Coordinates of C-alpha atoms and ligand atoms in Angstrom, one line a residue:
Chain A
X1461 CA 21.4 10.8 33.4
X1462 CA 20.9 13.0 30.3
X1463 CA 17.0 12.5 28.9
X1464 CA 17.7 15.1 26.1
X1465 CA 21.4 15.5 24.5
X1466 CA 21.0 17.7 21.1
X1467 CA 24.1 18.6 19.7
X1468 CA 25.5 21.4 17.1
X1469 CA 22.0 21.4 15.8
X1470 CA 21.2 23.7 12.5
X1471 CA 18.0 24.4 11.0
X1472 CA 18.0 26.3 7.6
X1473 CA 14.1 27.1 5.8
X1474 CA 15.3 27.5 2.9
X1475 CA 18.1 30.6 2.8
X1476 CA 17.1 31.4 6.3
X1477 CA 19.6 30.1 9.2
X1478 CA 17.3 29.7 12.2
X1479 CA 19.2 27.3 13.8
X1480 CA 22.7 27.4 14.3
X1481 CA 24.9 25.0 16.3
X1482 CA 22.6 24.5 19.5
X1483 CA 23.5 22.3 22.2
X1484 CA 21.0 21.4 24.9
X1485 CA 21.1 18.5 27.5
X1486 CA 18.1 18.0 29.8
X1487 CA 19.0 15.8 32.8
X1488 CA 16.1 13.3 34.2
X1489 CA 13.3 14.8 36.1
X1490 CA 15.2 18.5 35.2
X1491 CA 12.9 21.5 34.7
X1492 CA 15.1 23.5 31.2
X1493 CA 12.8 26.6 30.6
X1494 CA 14.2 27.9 27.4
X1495 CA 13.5 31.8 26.6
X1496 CA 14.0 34.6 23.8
X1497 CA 12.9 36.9 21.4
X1498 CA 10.5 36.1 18.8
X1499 CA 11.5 35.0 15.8
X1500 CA 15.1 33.2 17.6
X1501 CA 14.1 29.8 17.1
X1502 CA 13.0 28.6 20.7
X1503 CA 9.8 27.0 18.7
X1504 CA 12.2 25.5 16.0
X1505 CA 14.6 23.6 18.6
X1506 CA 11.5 22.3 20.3
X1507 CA 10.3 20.9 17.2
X1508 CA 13.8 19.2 16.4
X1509 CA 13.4 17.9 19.4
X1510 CA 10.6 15.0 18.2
X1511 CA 11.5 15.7 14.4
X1512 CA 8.6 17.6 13.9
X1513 CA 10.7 19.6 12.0
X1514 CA 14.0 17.8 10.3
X1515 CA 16.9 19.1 11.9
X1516 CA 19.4 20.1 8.9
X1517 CA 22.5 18.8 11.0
X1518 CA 23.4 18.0 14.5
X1519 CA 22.6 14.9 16.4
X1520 CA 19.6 14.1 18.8
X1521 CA 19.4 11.2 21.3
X1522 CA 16.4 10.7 23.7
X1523 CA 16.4 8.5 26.5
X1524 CA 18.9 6.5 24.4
X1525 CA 17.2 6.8 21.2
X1526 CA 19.4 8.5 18.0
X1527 CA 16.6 10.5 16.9
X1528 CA 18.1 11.8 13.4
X1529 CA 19.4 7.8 12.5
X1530 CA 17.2 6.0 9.2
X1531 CA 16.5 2.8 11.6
X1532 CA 14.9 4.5 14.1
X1533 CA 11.1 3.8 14.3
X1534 CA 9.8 7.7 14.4
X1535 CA 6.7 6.5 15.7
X1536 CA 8.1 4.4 18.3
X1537 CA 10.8 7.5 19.6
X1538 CA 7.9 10.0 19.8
X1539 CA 5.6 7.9 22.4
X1540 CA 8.3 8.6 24.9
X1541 CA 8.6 12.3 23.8
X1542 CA 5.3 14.4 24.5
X1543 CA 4.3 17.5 23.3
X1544 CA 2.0 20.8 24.2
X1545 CA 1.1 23.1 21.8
X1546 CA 0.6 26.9 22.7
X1547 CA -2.8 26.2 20.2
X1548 CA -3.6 23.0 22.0
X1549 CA -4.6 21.0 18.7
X1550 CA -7.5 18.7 20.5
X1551 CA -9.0 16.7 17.9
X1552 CA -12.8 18.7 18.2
X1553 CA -14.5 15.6 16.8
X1554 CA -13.7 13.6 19.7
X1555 CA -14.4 14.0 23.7
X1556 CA -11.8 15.1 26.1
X1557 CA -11.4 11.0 27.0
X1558 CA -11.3 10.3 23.0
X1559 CA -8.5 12.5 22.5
X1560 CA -6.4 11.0 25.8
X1561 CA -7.1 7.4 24.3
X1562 CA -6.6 7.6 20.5
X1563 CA -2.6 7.1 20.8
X1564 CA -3.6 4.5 23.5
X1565 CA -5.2 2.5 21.4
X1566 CA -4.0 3.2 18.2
X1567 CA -0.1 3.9 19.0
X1568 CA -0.3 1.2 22.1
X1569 CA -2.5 -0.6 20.8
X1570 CA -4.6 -1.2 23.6
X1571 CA -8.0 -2.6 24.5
X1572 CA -10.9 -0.4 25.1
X1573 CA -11.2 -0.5 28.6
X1574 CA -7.5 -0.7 29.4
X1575 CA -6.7 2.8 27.1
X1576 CA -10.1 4.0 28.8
X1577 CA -8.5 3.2 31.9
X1578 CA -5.5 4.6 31.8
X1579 CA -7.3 7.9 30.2
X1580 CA -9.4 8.7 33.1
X1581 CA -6.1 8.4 35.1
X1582 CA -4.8 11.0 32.9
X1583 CA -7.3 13.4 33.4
X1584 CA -7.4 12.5 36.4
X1585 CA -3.8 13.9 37.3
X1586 CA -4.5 17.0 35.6
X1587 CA -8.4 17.6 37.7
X1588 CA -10.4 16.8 34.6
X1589 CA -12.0 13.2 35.2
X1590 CA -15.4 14.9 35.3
X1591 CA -15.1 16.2 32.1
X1592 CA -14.1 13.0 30.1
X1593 CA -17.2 13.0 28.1
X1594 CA -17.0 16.7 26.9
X1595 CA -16.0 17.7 23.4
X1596 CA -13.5 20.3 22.9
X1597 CA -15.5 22.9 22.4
X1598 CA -17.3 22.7 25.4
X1599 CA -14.6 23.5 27.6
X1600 CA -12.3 26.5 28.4
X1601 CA -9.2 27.3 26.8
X1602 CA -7.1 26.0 30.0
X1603 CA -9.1 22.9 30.3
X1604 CA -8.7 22.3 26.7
X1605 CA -5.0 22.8 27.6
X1606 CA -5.5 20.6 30.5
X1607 CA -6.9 17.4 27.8
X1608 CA -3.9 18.4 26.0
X1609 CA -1.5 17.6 28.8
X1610 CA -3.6 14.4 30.0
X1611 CA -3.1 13.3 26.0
X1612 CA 0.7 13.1 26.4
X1613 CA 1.1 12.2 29.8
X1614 CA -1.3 8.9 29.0
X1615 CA 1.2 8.0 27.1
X1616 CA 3.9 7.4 30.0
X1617 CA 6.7 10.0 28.0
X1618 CA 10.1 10.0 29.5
X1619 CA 10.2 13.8 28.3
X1620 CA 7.6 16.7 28.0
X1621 CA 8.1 19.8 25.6
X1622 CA 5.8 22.6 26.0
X1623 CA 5.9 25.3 23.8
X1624 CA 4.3 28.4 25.1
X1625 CA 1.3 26.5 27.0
X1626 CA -0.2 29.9 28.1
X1627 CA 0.5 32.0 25.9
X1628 CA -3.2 31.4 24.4
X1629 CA -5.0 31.8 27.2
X1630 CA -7.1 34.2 28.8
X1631 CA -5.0 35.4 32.0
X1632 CA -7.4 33.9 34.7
X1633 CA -6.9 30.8 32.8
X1634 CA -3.5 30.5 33.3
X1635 CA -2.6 29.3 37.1
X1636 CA -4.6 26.2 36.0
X1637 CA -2.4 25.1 33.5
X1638 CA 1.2 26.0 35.3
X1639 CA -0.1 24.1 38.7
X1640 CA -1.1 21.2 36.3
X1641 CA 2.9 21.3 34.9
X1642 CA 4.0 22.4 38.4
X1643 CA 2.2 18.7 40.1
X1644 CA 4.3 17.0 36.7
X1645 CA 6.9 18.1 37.9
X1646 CA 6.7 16.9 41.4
X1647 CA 6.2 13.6 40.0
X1648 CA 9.4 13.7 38.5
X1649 CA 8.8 14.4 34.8
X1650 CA 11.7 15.6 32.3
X1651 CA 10.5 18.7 31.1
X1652 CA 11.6 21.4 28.8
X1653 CA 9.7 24.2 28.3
X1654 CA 9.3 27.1 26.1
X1655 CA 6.9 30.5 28.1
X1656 CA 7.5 34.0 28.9
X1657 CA 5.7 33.0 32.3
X1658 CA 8.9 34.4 34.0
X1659 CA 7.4 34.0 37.8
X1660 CA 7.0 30.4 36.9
X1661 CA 10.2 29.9 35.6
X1662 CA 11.7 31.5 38.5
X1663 CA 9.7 29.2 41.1
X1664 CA 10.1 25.8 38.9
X1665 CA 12.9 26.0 36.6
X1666 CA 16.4 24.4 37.4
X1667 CA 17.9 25.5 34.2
X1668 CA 17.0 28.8 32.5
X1669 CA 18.4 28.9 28.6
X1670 CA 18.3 32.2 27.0
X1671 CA 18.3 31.9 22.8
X1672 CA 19.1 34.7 20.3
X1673 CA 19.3 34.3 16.8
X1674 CA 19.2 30.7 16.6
X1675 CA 21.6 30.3 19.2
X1676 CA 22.0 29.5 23.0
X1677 CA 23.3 32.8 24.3
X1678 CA 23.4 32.1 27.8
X1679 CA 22.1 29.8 30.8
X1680 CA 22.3 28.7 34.2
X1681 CA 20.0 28.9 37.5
X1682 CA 16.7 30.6 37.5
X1683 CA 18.6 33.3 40.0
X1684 CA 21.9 33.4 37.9
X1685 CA 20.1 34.6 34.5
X1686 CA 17.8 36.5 35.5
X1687 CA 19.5 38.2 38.6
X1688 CA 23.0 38.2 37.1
X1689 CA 22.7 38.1 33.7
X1690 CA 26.3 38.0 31.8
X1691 CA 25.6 38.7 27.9
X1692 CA 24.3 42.1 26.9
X1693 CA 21.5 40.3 25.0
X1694 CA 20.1 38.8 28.0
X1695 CA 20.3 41.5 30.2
X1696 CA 18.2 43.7 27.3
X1697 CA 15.3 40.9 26.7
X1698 CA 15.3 40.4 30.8
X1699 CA 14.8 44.5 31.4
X1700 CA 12.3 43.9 28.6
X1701 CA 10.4 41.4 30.0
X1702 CA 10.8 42.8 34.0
X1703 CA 8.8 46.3 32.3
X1704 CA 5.4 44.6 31.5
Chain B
X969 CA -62.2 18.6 -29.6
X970 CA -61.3 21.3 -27.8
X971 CA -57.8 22.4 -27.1
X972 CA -57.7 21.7 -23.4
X973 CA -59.1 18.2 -24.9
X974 CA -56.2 17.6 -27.0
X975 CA -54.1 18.7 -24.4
X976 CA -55.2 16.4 -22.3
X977 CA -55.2 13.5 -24.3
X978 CA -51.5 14.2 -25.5
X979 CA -49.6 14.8 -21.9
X980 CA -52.2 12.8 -19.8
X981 CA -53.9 9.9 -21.6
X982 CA -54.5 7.7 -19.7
X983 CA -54.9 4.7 -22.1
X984 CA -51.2 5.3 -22.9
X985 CA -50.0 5.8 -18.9
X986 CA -51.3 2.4 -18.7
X987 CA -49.8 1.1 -21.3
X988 CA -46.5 2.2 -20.8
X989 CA -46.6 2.3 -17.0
X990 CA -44.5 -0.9 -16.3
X991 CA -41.7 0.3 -18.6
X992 CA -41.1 3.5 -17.0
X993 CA -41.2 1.4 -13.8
X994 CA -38.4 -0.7 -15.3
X995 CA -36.8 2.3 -16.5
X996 CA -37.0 4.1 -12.7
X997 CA -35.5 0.7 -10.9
X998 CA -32.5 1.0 -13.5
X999 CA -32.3 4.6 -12.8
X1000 CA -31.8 4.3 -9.6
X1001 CA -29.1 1.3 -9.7
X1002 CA -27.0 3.4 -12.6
X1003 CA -27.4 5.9 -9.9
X1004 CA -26.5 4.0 -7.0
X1005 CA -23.1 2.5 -9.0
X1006 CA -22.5 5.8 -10.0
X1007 CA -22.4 7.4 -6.2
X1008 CA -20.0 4.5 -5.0
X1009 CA -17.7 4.1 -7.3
X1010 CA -17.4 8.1 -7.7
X1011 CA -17.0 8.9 -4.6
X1012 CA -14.8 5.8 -3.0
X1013 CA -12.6 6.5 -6.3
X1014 CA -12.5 10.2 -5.5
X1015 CA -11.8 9.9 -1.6
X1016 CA -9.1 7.4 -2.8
X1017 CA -7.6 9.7 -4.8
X1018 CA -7.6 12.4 -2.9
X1019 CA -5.9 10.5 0.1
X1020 CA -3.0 9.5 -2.2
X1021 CA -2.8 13.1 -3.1
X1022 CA -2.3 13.3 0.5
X1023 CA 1.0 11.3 0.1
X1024 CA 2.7 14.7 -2.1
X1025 CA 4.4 12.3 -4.1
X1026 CA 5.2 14.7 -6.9
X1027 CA 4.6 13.0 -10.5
X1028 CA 1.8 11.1 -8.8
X1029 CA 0.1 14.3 -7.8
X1030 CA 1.0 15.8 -11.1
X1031 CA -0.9 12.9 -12.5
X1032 CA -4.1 12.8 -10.3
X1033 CA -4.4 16.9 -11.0
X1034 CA -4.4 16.4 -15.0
X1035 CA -7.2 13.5 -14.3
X1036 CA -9.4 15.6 -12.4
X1037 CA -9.0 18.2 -14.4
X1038 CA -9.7 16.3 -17.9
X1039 CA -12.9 14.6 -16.2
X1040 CA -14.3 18.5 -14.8
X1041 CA -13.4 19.7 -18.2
X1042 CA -15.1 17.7 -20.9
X1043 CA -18.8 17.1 -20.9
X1044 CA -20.5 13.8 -19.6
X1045 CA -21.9 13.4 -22.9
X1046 CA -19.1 13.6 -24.6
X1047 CA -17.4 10.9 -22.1
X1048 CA -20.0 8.5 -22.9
X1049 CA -20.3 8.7 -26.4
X1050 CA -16.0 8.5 -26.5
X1051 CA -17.1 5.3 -24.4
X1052 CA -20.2 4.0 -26.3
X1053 CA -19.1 4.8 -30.1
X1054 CA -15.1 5.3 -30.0
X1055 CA -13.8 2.0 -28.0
X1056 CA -16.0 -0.4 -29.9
X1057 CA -13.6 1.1 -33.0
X1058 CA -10.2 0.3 -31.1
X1059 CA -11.8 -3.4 -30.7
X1060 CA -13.4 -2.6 -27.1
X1061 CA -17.4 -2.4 -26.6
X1062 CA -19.2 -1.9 -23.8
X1063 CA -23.2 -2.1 -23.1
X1064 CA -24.4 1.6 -22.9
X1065 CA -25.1 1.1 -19.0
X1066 CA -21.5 0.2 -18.5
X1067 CA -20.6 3.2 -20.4
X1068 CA -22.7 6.0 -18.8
X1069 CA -21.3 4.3 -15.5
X1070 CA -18.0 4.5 -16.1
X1071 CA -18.5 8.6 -17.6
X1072 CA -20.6 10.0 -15.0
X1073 CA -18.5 7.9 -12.0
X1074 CA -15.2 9.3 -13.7
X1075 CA -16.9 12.9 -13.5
X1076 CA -18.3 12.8 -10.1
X1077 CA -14.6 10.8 -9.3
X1078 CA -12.7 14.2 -10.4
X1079 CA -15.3 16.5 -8.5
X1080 CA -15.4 14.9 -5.5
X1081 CA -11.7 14.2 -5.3
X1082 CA -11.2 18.1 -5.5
X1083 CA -13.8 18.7 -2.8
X1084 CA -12.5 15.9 -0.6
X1085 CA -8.8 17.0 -1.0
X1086 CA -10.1 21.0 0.2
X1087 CA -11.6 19.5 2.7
X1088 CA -7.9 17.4 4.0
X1089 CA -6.2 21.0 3.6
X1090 CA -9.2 22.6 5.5
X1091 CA -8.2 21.1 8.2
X1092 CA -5.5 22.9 10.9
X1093 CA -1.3 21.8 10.2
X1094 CA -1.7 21.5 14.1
X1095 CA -4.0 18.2 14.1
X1096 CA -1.6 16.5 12.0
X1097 CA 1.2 17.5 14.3
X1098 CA -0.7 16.9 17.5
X1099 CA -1.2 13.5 16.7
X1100 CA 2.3 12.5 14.9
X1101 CA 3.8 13.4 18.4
X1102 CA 1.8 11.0 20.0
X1103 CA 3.4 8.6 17.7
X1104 CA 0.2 7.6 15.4
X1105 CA 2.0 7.6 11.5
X1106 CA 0.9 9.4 8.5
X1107 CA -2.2 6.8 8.2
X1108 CA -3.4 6.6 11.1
X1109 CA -3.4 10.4 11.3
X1110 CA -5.7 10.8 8.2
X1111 CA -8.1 8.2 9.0
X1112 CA -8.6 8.7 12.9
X1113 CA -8.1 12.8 13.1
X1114 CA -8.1 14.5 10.0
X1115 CA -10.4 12.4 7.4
X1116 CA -13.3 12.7 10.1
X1117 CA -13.0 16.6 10.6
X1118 CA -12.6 16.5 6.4
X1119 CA -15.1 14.8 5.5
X1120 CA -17.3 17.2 8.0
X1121 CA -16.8 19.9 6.0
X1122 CA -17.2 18.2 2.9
X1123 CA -21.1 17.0 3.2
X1124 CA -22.7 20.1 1.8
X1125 CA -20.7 20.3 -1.3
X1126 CA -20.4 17.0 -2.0
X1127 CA -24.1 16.4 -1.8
X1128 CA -24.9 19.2 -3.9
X1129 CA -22.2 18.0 -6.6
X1130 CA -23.4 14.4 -6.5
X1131 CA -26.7 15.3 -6.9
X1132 CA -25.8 17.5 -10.2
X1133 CA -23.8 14.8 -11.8
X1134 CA -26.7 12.0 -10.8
X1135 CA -29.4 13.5 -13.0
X1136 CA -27.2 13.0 -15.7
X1137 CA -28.2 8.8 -15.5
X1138 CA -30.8 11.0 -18.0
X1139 CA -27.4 10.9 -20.8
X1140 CA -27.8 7.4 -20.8
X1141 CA -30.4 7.5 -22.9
X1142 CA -28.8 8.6 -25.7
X1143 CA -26.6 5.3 -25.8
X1144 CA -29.6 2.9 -26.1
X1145 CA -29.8 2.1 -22.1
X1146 CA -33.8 1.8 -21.1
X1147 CA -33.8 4.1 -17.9
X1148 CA -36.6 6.5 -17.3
X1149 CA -35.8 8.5 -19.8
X1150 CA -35.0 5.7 -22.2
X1151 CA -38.0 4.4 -21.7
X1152 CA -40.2 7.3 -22.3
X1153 CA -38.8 8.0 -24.9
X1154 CA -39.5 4.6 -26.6
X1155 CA -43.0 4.9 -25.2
X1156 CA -42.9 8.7 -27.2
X1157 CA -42.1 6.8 -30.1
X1158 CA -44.5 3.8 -30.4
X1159 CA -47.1 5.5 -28.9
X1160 CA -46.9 8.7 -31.2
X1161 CA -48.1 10.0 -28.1
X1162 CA -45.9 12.2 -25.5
X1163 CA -47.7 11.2 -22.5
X1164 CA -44.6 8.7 -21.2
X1165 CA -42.6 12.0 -21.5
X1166 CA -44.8 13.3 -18.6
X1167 CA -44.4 10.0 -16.6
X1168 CA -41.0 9.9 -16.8
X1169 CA -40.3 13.8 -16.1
X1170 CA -42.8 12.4 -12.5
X1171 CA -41.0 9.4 -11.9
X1172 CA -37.6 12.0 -12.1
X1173 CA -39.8 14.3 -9.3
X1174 CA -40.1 10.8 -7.2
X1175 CA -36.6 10.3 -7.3
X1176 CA -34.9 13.5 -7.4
X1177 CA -37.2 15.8 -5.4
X1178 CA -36.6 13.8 -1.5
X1179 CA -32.9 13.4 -2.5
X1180 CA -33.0 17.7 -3.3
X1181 CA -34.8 17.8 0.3
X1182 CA -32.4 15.9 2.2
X1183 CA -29.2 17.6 0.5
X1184 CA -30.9 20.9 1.4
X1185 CA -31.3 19.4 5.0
X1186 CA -27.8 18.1 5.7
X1187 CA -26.5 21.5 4.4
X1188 CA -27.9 23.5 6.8
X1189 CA -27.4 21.1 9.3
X1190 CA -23.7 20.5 8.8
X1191 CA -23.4 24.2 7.2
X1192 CA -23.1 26.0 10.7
X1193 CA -21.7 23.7 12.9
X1194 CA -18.4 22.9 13.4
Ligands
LIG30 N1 8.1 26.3 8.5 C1 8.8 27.4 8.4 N2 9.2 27.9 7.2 C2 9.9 29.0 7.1 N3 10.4 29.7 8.1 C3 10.1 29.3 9.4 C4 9.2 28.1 9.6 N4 9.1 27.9 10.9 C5 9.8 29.0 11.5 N5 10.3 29.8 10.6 C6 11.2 30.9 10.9 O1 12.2 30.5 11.8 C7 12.5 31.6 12.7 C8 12.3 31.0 14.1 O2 11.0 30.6 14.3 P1 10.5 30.0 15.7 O3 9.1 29.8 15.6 O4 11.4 28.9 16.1 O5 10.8 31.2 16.7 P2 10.4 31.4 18.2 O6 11.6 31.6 19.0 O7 9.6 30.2 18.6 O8 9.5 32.7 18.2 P3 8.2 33.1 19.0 O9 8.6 33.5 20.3 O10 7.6 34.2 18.2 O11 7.3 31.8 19.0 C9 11.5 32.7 12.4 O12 12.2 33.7 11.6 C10 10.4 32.0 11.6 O13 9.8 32.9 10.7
LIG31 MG1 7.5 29.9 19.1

């Protein structure tokens, strides 16, 4: 069953054409690990995704839901869509177990004790239950990243988009965070993400999607892409990435 | 008599002090409740404002900016004697107190709305987004992440600017409204002594000088931290 199905999608910023024509479909409980250069609109499509950003043309349906159509609640559609930032955008006035329950009792309008329930079980799936009372800044980047996680998971999402979750963090900081997405995706959670953690992608991935230039250039298995790459494009970024 | 003597008896008589005492007394308990009206209606006007600024509705925006900017631009004074002398002529009058209320909340209104609204752009594009992808809307957003984290930032300033425009309960004087300084000055002029001057310049101290503390105190204690 398709979670994800985004078709010819555009995206113009004014004269600039950063998206042009991508299709993406992300099965359930699929790992899609989408990379490219800078600048070709991985970030963009990501963002189209939960209408962060307003897609100029294409359609979007998740789990069901026609993303781009006037009568759909925006709100509503994005509790099922969650989303890591590569900054991690806690709230810093509130503690690791505020920032899991705000949507939980705001969004879901839960009680109290039910939101700070089902917060604690949050953190809880990503190790940080002990640290439900600390404010962002008292904790590292990749716990901070961590809360993050635990904030959109709480929510019960059909679909996770993570755009460059590591890409922040201090390098000894970074297993924490992929085992926290590797144990999601045991669990069975839709994912889609956006890293240049090629090892990872190579372990977890079922789908690898190479863009350029606003478009999908190439994709397949983890081994096809980056062992057989077919396009010229993608065999340059992959001898690229294989020299650091 | 010497000069000290006459000093004395002019600034600090005490005959006169205890004549005029209970009228500066009056005078300081309206002070502070122009004051107080001033500081709420300024500043809730200002914050709401600022969060309808938030909505970038264009002509609306467009609007609130010329506001602001005509309150920061013309002087207090001058807003409460437009008040005080020009309505009356277009068949509106208002008691002075209502007047210098409506000025000075109007100024401190346009201040703090400016402050307030650098304070919603202060903070981060990616709190706004974090939180709409959770699914909380636009108003949710502002009052449970980004007002708190605002309004944070704006304390110091905000204190500082209230405080300036608060002093100027002194205007209301001019438009017959009995508050410290009204009073002393009445007592100036009956008395033909300026010794009520001096009481109410120390019943200003007793006001102004803890509220000058604390502002100093909440800057440095929200100036570093954040
Ligand atoms: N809000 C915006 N306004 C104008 N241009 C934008 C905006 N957001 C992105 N762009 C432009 O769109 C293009 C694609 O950006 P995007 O962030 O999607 O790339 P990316 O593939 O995620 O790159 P990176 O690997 O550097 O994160 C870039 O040229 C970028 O400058
Ligand atoms: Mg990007």
């Amino acid at each position: 069953m398709a979670i994800v199905e985004a078709t010819g999608i555009h995206k113009h910023f004014g004269a600039l054409h950063v998206l042009k024509g991508v299709d993406l479909v992300v099965h359930e409980k699929e790992l899609v690990f989408v990379i490219g250069p800078s600048g070709s609109g991985k970030s963009t499509l990501l963002r189209c995704l939960n209408r962060l950003e307003e897609p100029s043309g294409g359609s979007i349906i998740v789990d069901g839901v026609d993303m781009l159509s006037p009568r759909t609640d925006i709100n509503k559609a994005r509790q099922r869509i969650g989303m890591v930032f590569q900054s991690f955008n806690l709230y810093p006035h509130m503690t690791a177990l505020g920032n899991v329950t705000l949507a939980l009792r705001k969004v879901l309008k839960l009680g109290r004790a039910e939101a700070e329930e089902r917060g604690q079980a949050a953190l809880k799936r990503v190790h940080l239950e002990d640290r439900a009372d600390h404010f962002p800044g008292q904790l590292s980047g990749g716990q901070q990243q961590r809360v993050a996680i635990a904030r959109a998971i709480a929510l019960e999402p059909r679909v996770m988009l993570f755009d460059e979750p590591t890409s922040a963090l201090d390098p000894e900081l970074v297993g924490g965070v992929l085992e926290a997405m590797r144990e999601l995706r045991r669990d069975g959670m839709t994912m889609v993400v956006v890293s240049h953690e090629m090892a990872f992608a190579k372990a977890a991935a079922d789908r690898v999607v190479f863009m350029a230039d606003g478009m999908i250039v190439e994709q397949g298995t983890p081994a096809e892409v980056f062992g057989n790459p077919q396009h010229e494009r993608t065999r340059a970024f992959i001898g690229q990435i294989d020299r650091h | 008599m010497t000069n000290w003597d006459r000093f004395v008896d002019s600034f600090f008589n005490a005959r006169v002090a205890a004549e005029y005492f209970p009228k500066i007394l009056e005078g300081f308990w309206l002070t502070i409740v122009l004051a107080l009206c001033i500081i709420v209606t300024g500043l809730v006007a200002g914050l709401g404002l600022a969060v309808v600024r938030a909505f970038a509705i264009r002509p609306l925006n467009l609007l609130i900016i010329f506001v602001v900017d005509l309150f920061r631009a013309l002087p207090p004074l001058v807003i409460i004697a437009l008040l005080y002398f020009g309505l009356p002529a277009a068949g509106l009058s208002m008691d002075g107190f209502t007047c210098a209320w409506l000025a000075l909340a109007a100024v401190l209104m346009a201040f703090s709305e400016e402050i307030f609204w650098a304070g919603i752009t202060a903070v981060p594009k990616g709190q706004w987004e974090a939180a709409r992808s959770t699914g909380l809307g636009f108003l949710q957003t502002l009052r449970h992440v980004v007002l708190p984290q605002a309004l944070r930032m704006t304390i110091p300033p905000l204190t500082n600017r209230t405080i300036a425009i608060t002093k100027g309960t002194a205007l209301a004087s001019v438009v017959a409204v009995p508050d410290i300084l009204g009073a002393a000055n009445a007592g100036v002029s009956f008395s033909f002594n300026p010794t009520p001057l001096t009481m109410g310049a120390a019943a200003y101290l007793v006001l102004f000088l803890p509220v000058v503390i604390l502002g100093r105190w909440i800057e440095t204690r929200f100036a570093w931290k954040r």
